[in-house]
Coordinates of C-alpha atoms in Angstrom, one line a residue:
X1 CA 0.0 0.0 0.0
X2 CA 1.3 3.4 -1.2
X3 CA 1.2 6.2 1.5
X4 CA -1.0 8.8 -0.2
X5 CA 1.3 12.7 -0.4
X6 CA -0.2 15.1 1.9
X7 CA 2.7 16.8 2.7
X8 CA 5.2 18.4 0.5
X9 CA 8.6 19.9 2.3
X10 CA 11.3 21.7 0.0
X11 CA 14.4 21.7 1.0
X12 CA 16.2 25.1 0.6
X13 CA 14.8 28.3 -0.8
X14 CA 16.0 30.4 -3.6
X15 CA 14.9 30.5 -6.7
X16 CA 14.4 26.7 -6.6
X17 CA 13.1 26.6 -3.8
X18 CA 10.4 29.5 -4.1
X19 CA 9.2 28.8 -7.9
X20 CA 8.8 25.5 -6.0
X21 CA 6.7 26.5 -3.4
X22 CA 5.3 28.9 -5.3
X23 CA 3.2 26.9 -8.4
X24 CA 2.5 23.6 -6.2
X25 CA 0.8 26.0 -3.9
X26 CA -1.1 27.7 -7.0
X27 CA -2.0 24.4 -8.5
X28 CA -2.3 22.1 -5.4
X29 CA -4.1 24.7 -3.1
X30 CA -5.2 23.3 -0.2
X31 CA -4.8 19.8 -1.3
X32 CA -1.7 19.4 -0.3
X33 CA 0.1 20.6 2.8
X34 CA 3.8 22.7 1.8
X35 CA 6.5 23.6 4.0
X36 CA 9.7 25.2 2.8
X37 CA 13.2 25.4 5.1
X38 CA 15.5 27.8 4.3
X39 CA 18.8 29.2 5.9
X40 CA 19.3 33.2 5.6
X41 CA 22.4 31.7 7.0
X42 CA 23.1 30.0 3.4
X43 CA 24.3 31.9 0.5
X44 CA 22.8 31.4 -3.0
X45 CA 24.4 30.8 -6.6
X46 CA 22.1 33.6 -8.0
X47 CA 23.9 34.3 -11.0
X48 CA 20.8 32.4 -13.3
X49 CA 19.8 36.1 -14.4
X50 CA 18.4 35.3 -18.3
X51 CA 15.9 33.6 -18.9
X52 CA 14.1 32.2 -22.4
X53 CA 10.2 32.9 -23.0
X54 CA 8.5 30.1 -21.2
X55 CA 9.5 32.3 -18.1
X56 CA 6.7 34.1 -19.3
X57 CA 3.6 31.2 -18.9
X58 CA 5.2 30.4 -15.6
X59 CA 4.5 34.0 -14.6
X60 CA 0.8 34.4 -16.0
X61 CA -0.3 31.3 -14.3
X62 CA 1.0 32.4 -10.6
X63 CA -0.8 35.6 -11.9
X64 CA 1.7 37.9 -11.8
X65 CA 1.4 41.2 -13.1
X66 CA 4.1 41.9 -15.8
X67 CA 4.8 45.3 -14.5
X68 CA 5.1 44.9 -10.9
X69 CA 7.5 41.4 -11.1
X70 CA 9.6 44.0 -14.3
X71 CA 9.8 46.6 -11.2
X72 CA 10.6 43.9 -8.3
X73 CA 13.0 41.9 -9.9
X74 CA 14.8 45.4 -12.0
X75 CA 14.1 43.3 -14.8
X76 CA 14.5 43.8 -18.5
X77 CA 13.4 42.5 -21.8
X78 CA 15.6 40.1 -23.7
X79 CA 15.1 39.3 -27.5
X80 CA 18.0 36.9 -27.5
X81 CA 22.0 36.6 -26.9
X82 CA 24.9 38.3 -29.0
X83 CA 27.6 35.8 -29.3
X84 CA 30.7 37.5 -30.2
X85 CA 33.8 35.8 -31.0
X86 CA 32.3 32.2 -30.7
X87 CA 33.1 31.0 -34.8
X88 CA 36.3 32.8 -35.2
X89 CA 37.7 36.2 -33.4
X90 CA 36.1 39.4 -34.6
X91 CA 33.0 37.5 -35.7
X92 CA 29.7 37.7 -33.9
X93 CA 26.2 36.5 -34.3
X94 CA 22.8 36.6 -32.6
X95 CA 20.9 33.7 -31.1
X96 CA 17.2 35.2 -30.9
X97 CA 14.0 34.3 -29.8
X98 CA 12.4 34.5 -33.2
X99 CA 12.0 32.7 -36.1
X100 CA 13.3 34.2 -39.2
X101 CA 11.4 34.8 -42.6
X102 CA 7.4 34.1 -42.9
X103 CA 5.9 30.1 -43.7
X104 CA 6.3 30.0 -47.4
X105 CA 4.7 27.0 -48.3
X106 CA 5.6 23.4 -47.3
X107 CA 9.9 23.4 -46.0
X108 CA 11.1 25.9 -43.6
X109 CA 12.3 29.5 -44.6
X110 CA 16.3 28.9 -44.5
X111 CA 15.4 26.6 -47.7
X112 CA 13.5 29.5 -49.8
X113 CA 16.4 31.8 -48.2
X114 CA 19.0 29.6 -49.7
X115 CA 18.3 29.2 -52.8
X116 CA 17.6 33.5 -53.1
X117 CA 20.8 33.6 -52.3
X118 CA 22.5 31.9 -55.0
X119 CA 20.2 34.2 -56.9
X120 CA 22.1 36.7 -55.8
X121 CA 20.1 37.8 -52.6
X122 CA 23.0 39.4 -50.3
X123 CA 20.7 39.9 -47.2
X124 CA 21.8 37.9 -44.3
X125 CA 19.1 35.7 -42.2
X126 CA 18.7 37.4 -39.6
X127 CA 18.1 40.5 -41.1
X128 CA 14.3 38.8 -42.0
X129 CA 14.2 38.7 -38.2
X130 CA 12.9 41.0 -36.4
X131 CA 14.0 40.3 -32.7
X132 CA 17.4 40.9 -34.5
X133 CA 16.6 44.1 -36.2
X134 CA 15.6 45.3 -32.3
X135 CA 18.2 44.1 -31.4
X136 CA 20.4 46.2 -33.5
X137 CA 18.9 49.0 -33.1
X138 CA 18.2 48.7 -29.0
X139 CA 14.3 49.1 -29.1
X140 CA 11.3 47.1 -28.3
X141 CA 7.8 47.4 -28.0
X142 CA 4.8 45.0 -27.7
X143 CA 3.0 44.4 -30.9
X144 CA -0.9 44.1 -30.6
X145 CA -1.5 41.6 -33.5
X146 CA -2.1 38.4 -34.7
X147 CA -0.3 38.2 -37.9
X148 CA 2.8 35.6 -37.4
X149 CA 4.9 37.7 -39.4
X150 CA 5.5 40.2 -36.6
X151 CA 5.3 37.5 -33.8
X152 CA 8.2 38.9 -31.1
X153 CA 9.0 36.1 -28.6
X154 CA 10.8 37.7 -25.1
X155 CA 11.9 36.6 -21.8
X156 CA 13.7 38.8 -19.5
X157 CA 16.8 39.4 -17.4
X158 CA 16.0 40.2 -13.8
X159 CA 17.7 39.9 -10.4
X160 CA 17.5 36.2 -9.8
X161 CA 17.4 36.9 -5.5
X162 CA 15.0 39.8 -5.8
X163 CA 12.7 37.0 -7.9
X164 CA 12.9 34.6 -5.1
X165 CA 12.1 37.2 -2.6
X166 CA 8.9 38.1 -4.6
X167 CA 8.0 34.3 -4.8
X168 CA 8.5 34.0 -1.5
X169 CA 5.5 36.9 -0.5
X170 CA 3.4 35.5 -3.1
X171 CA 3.9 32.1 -1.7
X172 CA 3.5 32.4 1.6
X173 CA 0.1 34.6 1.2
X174 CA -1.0 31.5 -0.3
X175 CA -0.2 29.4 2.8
X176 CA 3.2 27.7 2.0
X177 CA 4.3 27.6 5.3
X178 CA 7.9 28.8 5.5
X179 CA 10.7 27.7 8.5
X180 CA 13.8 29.4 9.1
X181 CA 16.4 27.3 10.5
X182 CA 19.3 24.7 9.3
X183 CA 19.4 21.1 8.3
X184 CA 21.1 19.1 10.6
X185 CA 20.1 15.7 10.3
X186 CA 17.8 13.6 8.0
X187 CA 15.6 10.5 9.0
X188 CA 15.3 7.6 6.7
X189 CA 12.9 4.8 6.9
X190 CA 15.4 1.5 7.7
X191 CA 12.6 -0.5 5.2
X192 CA 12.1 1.9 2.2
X193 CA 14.8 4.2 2.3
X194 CA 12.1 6.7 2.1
X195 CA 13.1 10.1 4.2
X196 CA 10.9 10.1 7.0
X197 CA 11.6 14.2 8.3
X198 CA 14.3 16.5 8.7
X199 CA 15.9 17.3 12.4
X200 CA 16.4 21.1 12.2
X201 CA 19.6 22.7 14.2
X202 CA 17.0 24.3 17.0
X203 CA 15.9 20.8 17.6
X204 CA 12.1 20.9 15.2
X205 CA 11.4 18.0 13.3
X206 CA 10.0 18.4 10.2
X207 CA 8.3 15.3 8.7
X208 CA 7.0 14.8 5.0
X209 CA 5.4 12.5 2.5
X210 CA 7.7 14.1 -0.5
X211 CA 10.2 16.0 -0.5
X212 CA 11.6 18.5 -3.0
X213 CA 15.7 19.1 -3.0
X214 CA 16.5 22.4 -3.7
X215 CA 19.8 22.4 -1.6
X216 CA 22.0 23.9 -4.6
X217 CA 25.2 21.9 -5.5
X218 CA 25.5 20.3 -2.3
X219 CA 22.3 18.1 -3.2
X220 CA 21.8 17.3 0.6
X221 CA 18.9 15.1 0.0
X222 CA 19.2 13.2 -3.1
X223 CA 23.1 12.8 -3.3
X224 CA 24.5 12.8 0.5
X225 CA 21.6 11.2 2.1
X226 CA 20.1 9.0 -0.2
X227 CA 23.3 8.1 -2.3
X228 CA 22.1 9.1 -6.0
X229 CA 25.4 9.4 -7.9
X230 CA 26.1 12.2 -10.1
X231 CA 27.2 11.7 -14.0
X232 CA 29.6 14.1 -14.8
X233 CA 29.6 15.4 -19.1
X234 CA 32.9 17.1 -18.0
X235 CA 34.4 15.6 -21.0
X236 CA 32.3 17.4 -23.4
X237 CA 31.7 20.8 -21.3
X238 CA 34.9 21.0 -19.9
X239 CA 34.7 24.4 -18.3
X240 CA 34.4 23.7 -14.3
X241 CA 34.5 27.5 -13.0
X242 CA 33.0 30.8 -13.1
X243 CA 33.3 34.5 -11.2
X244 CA 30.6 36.4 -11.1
X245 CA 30.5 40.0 -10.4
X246 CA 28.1 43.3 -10.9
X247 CA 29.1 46.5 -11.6
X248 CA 27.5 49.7 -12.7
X249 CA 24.5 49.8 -15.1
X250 CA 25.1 51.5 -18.6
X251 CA 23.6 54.3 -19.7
X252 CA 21.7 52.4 -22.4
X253 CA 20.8 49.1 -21.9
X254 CA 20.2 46.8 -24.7
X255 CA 17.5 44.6 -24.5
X256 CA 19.9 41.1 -25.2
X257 CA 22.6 39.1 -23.5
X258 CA 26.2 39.0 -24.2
X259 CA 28.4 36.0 -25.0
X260 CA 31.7 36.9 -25.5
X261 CA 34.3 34.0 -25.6
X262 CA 37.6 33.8 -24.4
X263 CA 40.5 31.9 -25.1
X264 CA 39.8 29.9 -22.6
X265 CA 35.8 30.2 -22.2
X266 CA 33.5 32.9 -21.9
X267 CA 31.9 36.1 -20.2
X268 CA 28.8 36.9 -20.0
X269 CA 27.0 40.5 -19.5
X270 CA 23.4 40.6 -18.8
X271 CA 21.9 44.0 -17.9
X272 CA 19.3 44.9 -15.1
X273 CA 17.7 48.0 -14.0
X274 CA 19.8 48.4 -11.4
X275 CA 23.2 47.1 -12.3
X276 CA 24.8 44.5 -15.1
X277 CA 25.3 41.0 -14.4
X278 CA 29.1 40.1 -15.4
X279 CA 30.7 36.4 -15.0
X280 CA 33.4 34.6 -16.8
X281 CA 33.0 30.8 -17.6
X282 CA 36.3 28.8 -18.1
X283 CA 38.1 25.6 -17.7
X284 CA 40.4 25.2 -14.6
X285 CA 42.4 22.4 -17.6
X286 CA 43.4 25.4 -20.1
X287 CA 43.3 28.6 -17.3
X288 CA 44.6 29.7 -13.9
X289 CA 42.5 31.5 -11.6
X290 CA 44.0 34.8 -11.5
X291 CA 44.2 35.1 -15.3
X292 CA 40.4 34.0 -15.8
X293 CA 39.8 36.9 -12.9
X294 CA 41.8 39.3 -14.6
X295 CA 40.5 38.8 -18.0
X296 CA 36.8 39.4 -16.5
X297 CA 37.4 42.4 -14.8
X298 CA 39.6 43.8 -17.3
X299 CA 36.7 43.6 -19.8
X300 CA 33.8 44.9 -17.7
X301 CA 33.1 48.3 -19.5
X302 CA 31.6 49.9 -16.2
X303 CA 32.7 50.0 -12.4
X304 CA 32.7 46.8 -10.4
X305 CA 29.9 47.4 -7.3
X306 CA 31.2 44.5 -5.2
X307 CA 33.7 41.9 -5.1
X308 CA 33.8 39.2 -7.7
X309 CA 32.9 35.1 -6.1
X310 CA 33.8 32.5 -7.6
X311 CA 31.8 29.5 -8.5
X312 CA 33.0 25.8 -9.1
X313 CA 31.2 23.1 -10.2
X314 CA 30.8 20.1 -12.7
X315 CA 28.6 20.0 -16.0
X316 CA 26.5 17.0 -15.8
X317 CA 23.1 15.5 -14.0
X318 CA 21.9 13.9 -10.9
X319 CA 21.3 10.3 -12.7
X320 CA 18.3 9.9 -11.2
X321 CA 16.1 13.2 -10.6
X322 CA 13.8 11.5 -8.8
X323 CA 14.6 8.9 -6.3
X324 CA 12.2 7.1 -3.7
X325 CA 10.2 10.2 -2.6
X326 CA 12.9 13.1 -3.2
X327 CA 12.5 15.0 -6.0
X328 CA 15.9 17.5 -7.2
X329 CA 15.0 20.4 -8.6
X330 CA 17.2 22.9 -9.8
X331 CA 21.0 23.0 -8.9
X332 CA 20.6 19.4 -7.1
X333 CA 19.4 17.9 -10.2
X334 CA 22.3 19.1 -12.1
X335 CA 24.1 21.8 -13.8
X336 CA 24.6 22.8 -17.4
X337 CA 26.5 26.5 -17.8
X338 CA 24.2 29.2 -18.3
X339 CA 25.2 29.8 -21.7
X340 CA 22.0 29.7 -23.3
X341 CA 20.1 31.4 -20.1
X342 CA 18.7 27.9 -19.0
X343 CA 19.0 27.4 -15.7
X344 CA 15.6 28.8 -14.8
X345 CA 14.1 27.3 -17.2
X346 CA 15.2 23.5 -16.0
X347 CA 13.8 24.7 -12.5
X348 CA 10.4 25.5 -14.1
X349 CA 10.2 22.1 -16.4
X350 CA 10.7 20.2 -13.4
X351 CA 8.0 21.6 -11.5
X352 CA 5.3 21.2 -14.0
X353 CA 6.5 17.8 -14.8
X354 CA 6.4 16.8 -10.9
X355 CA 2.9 18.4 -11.4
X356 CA 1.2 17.0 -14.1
X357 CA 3.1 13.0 -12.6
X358 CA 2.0 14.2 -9.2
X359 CA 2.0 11.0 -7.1
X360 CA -1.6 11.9 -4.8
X361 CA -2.3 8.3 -3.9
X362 CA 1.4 7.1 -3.6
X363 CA 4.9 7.0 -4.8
X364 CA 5.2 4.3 -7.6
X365 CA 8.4 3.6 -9.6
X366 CA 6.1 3.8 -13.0
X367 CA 5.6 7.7 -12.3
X368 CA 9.8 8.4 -11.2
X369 CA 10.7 6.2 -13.9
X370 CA 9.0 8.5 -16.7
X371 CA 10.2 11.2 -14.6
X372 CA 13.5 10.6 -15.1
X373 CA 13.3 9.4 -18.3
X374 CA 12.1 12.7 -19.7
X375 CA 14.1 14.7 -17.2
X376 CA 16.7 12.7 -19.2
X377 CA 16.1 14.0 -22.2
X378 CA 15.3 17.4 -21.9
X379 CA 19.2 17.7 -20.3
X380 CA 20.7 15.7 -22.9
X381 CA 18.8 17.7 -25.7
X382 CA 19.8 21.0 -23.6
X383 CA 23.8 19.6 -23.4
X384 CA 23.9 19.2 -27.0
X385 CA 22.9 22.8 -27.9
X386 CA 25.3 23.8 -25.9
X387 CA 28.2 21.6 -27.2
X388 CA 27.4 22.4 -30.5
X389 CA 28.4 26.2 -29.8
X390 CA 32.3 25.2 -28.5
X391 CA 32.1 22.0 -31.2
X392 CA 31.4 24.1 -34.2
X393 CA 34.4 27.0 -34.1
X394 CA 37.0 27.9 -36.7
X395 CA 39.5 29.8 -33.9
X396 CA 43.3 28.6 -33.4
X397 CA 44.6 31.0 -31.0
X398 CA 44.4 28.5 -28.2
X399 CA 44.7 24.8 -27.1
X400 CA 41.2 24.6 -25.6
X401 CA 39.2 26.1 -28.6
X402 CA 41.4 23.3 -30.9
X403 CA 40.8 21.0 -28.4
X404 CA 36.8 21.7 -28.4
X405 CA 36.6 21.4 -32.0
X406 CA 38.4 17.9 -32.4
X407 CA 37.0 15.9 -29.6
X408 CA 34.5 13.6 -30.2
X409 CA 30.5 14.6 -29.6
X410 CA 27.4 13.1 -29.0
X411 CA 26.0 10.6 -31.9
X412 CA 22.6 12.2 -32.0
X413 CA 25.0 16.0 -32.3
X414 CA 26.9 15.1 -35.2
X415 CA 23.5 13.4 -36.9
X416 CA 22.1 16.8 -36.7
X417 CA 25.1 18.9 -37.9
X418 CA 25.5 16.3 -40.6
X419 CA 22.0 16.6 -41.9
X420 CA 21.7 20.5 -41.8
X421 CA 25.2 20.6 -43.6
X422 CA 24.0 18.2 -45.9
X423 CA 20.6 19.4 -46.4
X424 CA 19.6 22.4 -44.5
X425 CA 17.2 20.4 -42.4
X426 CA 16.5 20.9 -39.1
X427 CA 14.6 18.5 -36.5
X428 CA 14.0 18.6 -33.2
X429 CA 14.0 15.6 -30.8
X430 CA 11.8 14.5 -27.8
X431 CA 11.6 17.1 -25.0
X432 CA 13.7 19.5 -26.7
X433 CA 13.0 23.7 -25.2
X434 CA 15.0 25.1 -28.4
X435 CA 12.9 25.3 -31.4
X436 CA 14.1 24.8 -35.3
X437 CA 14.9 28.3 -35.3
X438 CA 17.5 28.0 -32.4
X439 CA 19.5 25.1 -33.6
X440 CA 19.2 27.4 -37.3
X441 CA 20.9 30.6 -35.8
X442 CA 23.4 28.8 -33.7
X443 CA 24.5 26.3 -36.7
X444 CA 25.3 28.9 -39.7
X445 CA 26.4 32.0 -36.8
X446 CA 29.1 28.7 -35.9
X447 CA 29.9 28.6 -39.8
X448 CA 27.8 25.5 -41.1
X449 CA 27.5 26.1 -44.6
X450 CA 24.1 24.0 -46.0
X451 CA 25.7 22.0 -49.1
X452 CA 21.7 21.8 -50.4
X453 CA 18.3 22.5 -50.1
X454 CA 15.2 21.2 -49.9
X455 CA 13.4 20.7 -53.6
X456 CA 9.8 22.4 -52.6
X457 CA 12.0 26.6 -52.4
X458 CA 12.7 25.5 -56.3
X459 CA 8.7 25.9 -57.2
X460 CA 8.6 29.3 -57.4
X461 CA 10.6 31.1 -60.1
X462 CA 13.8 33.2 -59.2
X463 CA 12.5 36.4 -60.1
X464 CA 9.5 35.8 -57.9
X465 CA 11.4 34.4 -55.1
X466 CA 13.4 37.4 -55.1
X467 CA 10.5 39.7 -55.1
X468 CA 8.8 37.5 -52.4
X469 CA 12.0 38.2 -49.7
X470 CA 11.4 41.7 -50.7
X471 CA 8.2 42.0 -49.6
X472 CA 9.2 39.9 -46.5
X473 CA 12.2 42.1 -45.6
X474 CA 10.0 45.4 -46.2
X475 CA 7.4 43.9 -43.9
X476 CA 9.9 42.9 -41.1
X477 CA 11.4 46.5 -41.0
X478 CA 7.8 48.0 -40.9
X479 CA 7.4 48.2 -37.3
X480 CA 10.8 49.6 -36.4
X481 CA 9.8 53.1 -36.6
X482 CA 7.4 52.7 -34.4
X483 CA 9.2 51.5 -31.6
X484 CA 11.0 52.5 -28.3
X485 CA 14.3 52.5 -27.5
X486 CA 14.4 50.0 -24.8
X487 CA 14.8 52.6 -21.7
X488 CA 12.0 54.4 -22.9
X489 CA 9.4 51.5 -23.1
X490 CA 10.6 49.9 -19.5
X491 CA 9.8 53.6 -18.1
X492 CA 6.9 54.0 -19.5
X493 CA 5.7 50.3 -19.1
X494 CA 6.6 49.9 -15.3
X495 CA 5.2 52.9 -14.5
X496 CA 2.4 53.4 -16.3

């Protein structure tokens, strides 16, 4: 007989922790009892700032008001990421959050796109894109239509620790009841394995029916307690180290994030209201720690505001996400490097998949086992995206950029480079977040030249092909003149 869940209790707070609490408390209600420890005591990551647009659903279904989580968090809007330097020194590209060109009939747009430009169309792809053409120009605005061709996906940057503290109010107005104190020892049942409750530094015992780990890197629950081991992908996402540090806000702040790699790894820039977000990614194999630090602080374009802390840790997964009755969500459950803003994202998948599995009448291995299974896959699919950006690079000014480009990746990777070079096609696999249009932008900004394309863009005759992308291009630039800069449409927005 399964013991029915009547109790949740999260381990740690957050931003784990607290998008925790807060959607099983929004979906659950009163069903379901939820308590949530957290330490002030304990010191958070926090540098998951970027986020990608399912942020956005999460948001409307707590109910938040777009405005007043934009003024809480000193969020911005983000269209996409500039990667600069990634294919070759000097070179940049933008990953966006839109899809370019319009549905031209049965294959994809790059295939019409293609074959205009061996007719001698010199536009570039991303300039039938208008997220990019934002971009460029550092404006933004909603657009109140239905027509796809001026569809604008967004997510935002935003204080990751000011997000958690607004979670937090929201949750515990809802009834999540929240407990200050530390972990100091943890029960298990000596016939399940099950954890039975939690033994709390001032002496409170705190017992469950399932409990969420959201205890960061140190996985307290899942790893040290229950024994879960942790599969490491060091050997393709070498990079074990970051320091992050904020400094001063620019005078204009564009609404994307910054990639800008290294000779060793990476640095990212995201801008807030109220400061920007700077942190350097690298490999511990190919840098020291004082030149990583000095390379980041060297290349901050405003003044520090604080003192930079470092971050180590190891790309990979918890093998198994979910184990008897602990579920790891966010930084317990694993870690991929925030190039591609998804952190927060992997924190929101795993709640709404605990959700829509949630085990009322009992704890089966059926309901973990697709769990995991799809947990699985969505880091896997995730991994690979993010592979592909070191994988694919033409630069020789270091060992680990040589090194990156030789090793040996992934089967179901190369399958997909090998079929867009070959082709231009593009498919996505089971529980993948990036659509076609990601896996596009990143594979021709890393220099994957399509050797073909798809028969269906030949239909139409060249003359009207061409006049077609015309129309398209004119259409995608329409709106531009209409728009804010960003500054101006977060002042007016937020405080309207």
């Amino acid at each position: 007989m399964h013991k029915p869940v009547r109790k949740v209790v999260i381990a740690g707070g957050g931003t784990a922790g607290w998008m925790t609490a807060s959607l099983l408390s929004k979906v659950l209600q009163n069903q379901v009892k939820i308590q949530l420890i957290e330490s002030d005591d304990i010191g958070i990551v926090g540098v998951g700032e970027a986020t990608i647009p399912p942020i956005q659903i999460f948001n409307q279904y707590l109910g938040l008001d777009e405005k007043e989580f934009l003024r809480e968090t000193k969020g911005t809007i983000k269209l996409g990421i500039k990667f600069e330097n990634w294919r070759a020194q000097g070179e940049s590209y933008y990953h966006t959050f839109g899809a370019p060109g319009a549905n031209l009939g049965f294959c994809s747009f790059q295939h019409f796109w293609l074959r205009a430009n061996k007719a001698g169309l010199k536009d570039s792809l991303w300039d039938f894109d208008l997220n990019y053409l934002c971009c460029e120009k550092g404006v933004f605005n909603k657009i109140n239509t239905q027509n796809p061709v001026y569809e604008m996906p967004y997510a935002y940057h935003f204080d990751s620790s000011l997000y958690g503290q607004y979670l937090r109010k929201i949750a515990t107005k809802s009834g999540v009841i929240r407990t200050e104190g530390l972990i100091e020892e943890i029960v298990t049942d000596p016939e399940s394995g099950f954890i039975d409750s939690l033994t709390l530094k001032s002496g409170e015992c705190v017992k469950g029916d399932l409990f969420i780990d959201c205890t960061g890197f140190r996985g307290l629950l899942i790893r040290k307690t229950l024994g879960v081991k942790y599969e490491s992908w060091a050997k393709y996402l070498p990079a074990d180290s970051a320091f992050a540090v904020p400094s001063e806000r620019f005078d204009h702040t564009p609404p994307y994030t910054r990639s800008i790699a290294h000779q060793f790894g990476w640095q990212w820039r995201i801008p807030l209201t109220h400061r920007t977000g700077n942190g350097i990614v690298y490999s511990s194999r190919y840098c020291d720690e004082d030149r990583a630090l000095e390379s980041l602080m060297n290349n901050l374009d405003s003044d520090p505001l604080d003192e930079p802390r470092k971050i180590q840790f190891e790309t990979g997964r918890t093998s198994e996400q979910w184990f008897k009755n602990v579920v790891a969500i966010g930084l317990s459950s694993g870690f991929l490097e925030p190039l591609e803003s998804t952190s927060i994202h992997l924190i929101q998948s795993a709640i709404v998949r605990l959700l829509k599995m949630f085990p009322n009448q009992g704890i089966t291995p059926a309901i973990s086992e697709h769990y995991n299974e799809e947990s699985k896959q969505e880091f896997e699919t995730i991994a690979d995206f993010i592979i592909l950006h070191y994988h694919v690079n033409e630069r020789e000014d270091s060992d680990f950029w040589q090194d990156m480009r030789n090793m040996t990746i992934p089967q179901r990777l190369q399958q997909k480079i090998d079929m867009f070079r070959e082709s231009a096609a593009v498919f996505n696999t089971n529980n993948d977040i990036f659509r076609d249009a990601s896996w596009l932008q990143v594979m021709l900004g890393q220099g994957i030249k399509p050797m073909d394309f798809h028969p269906a863009a030949k239909v139409v005759s060249e003359s009207d092909l061409l006049s077609i992308m015309d129309k398209v291009l004119t259409a995608k630039r329409q709106p531009l003149d209409k728009m804010l800069t960003h500054d101006d449409f977060l002042k007016r927005y937020t405080h309207a």
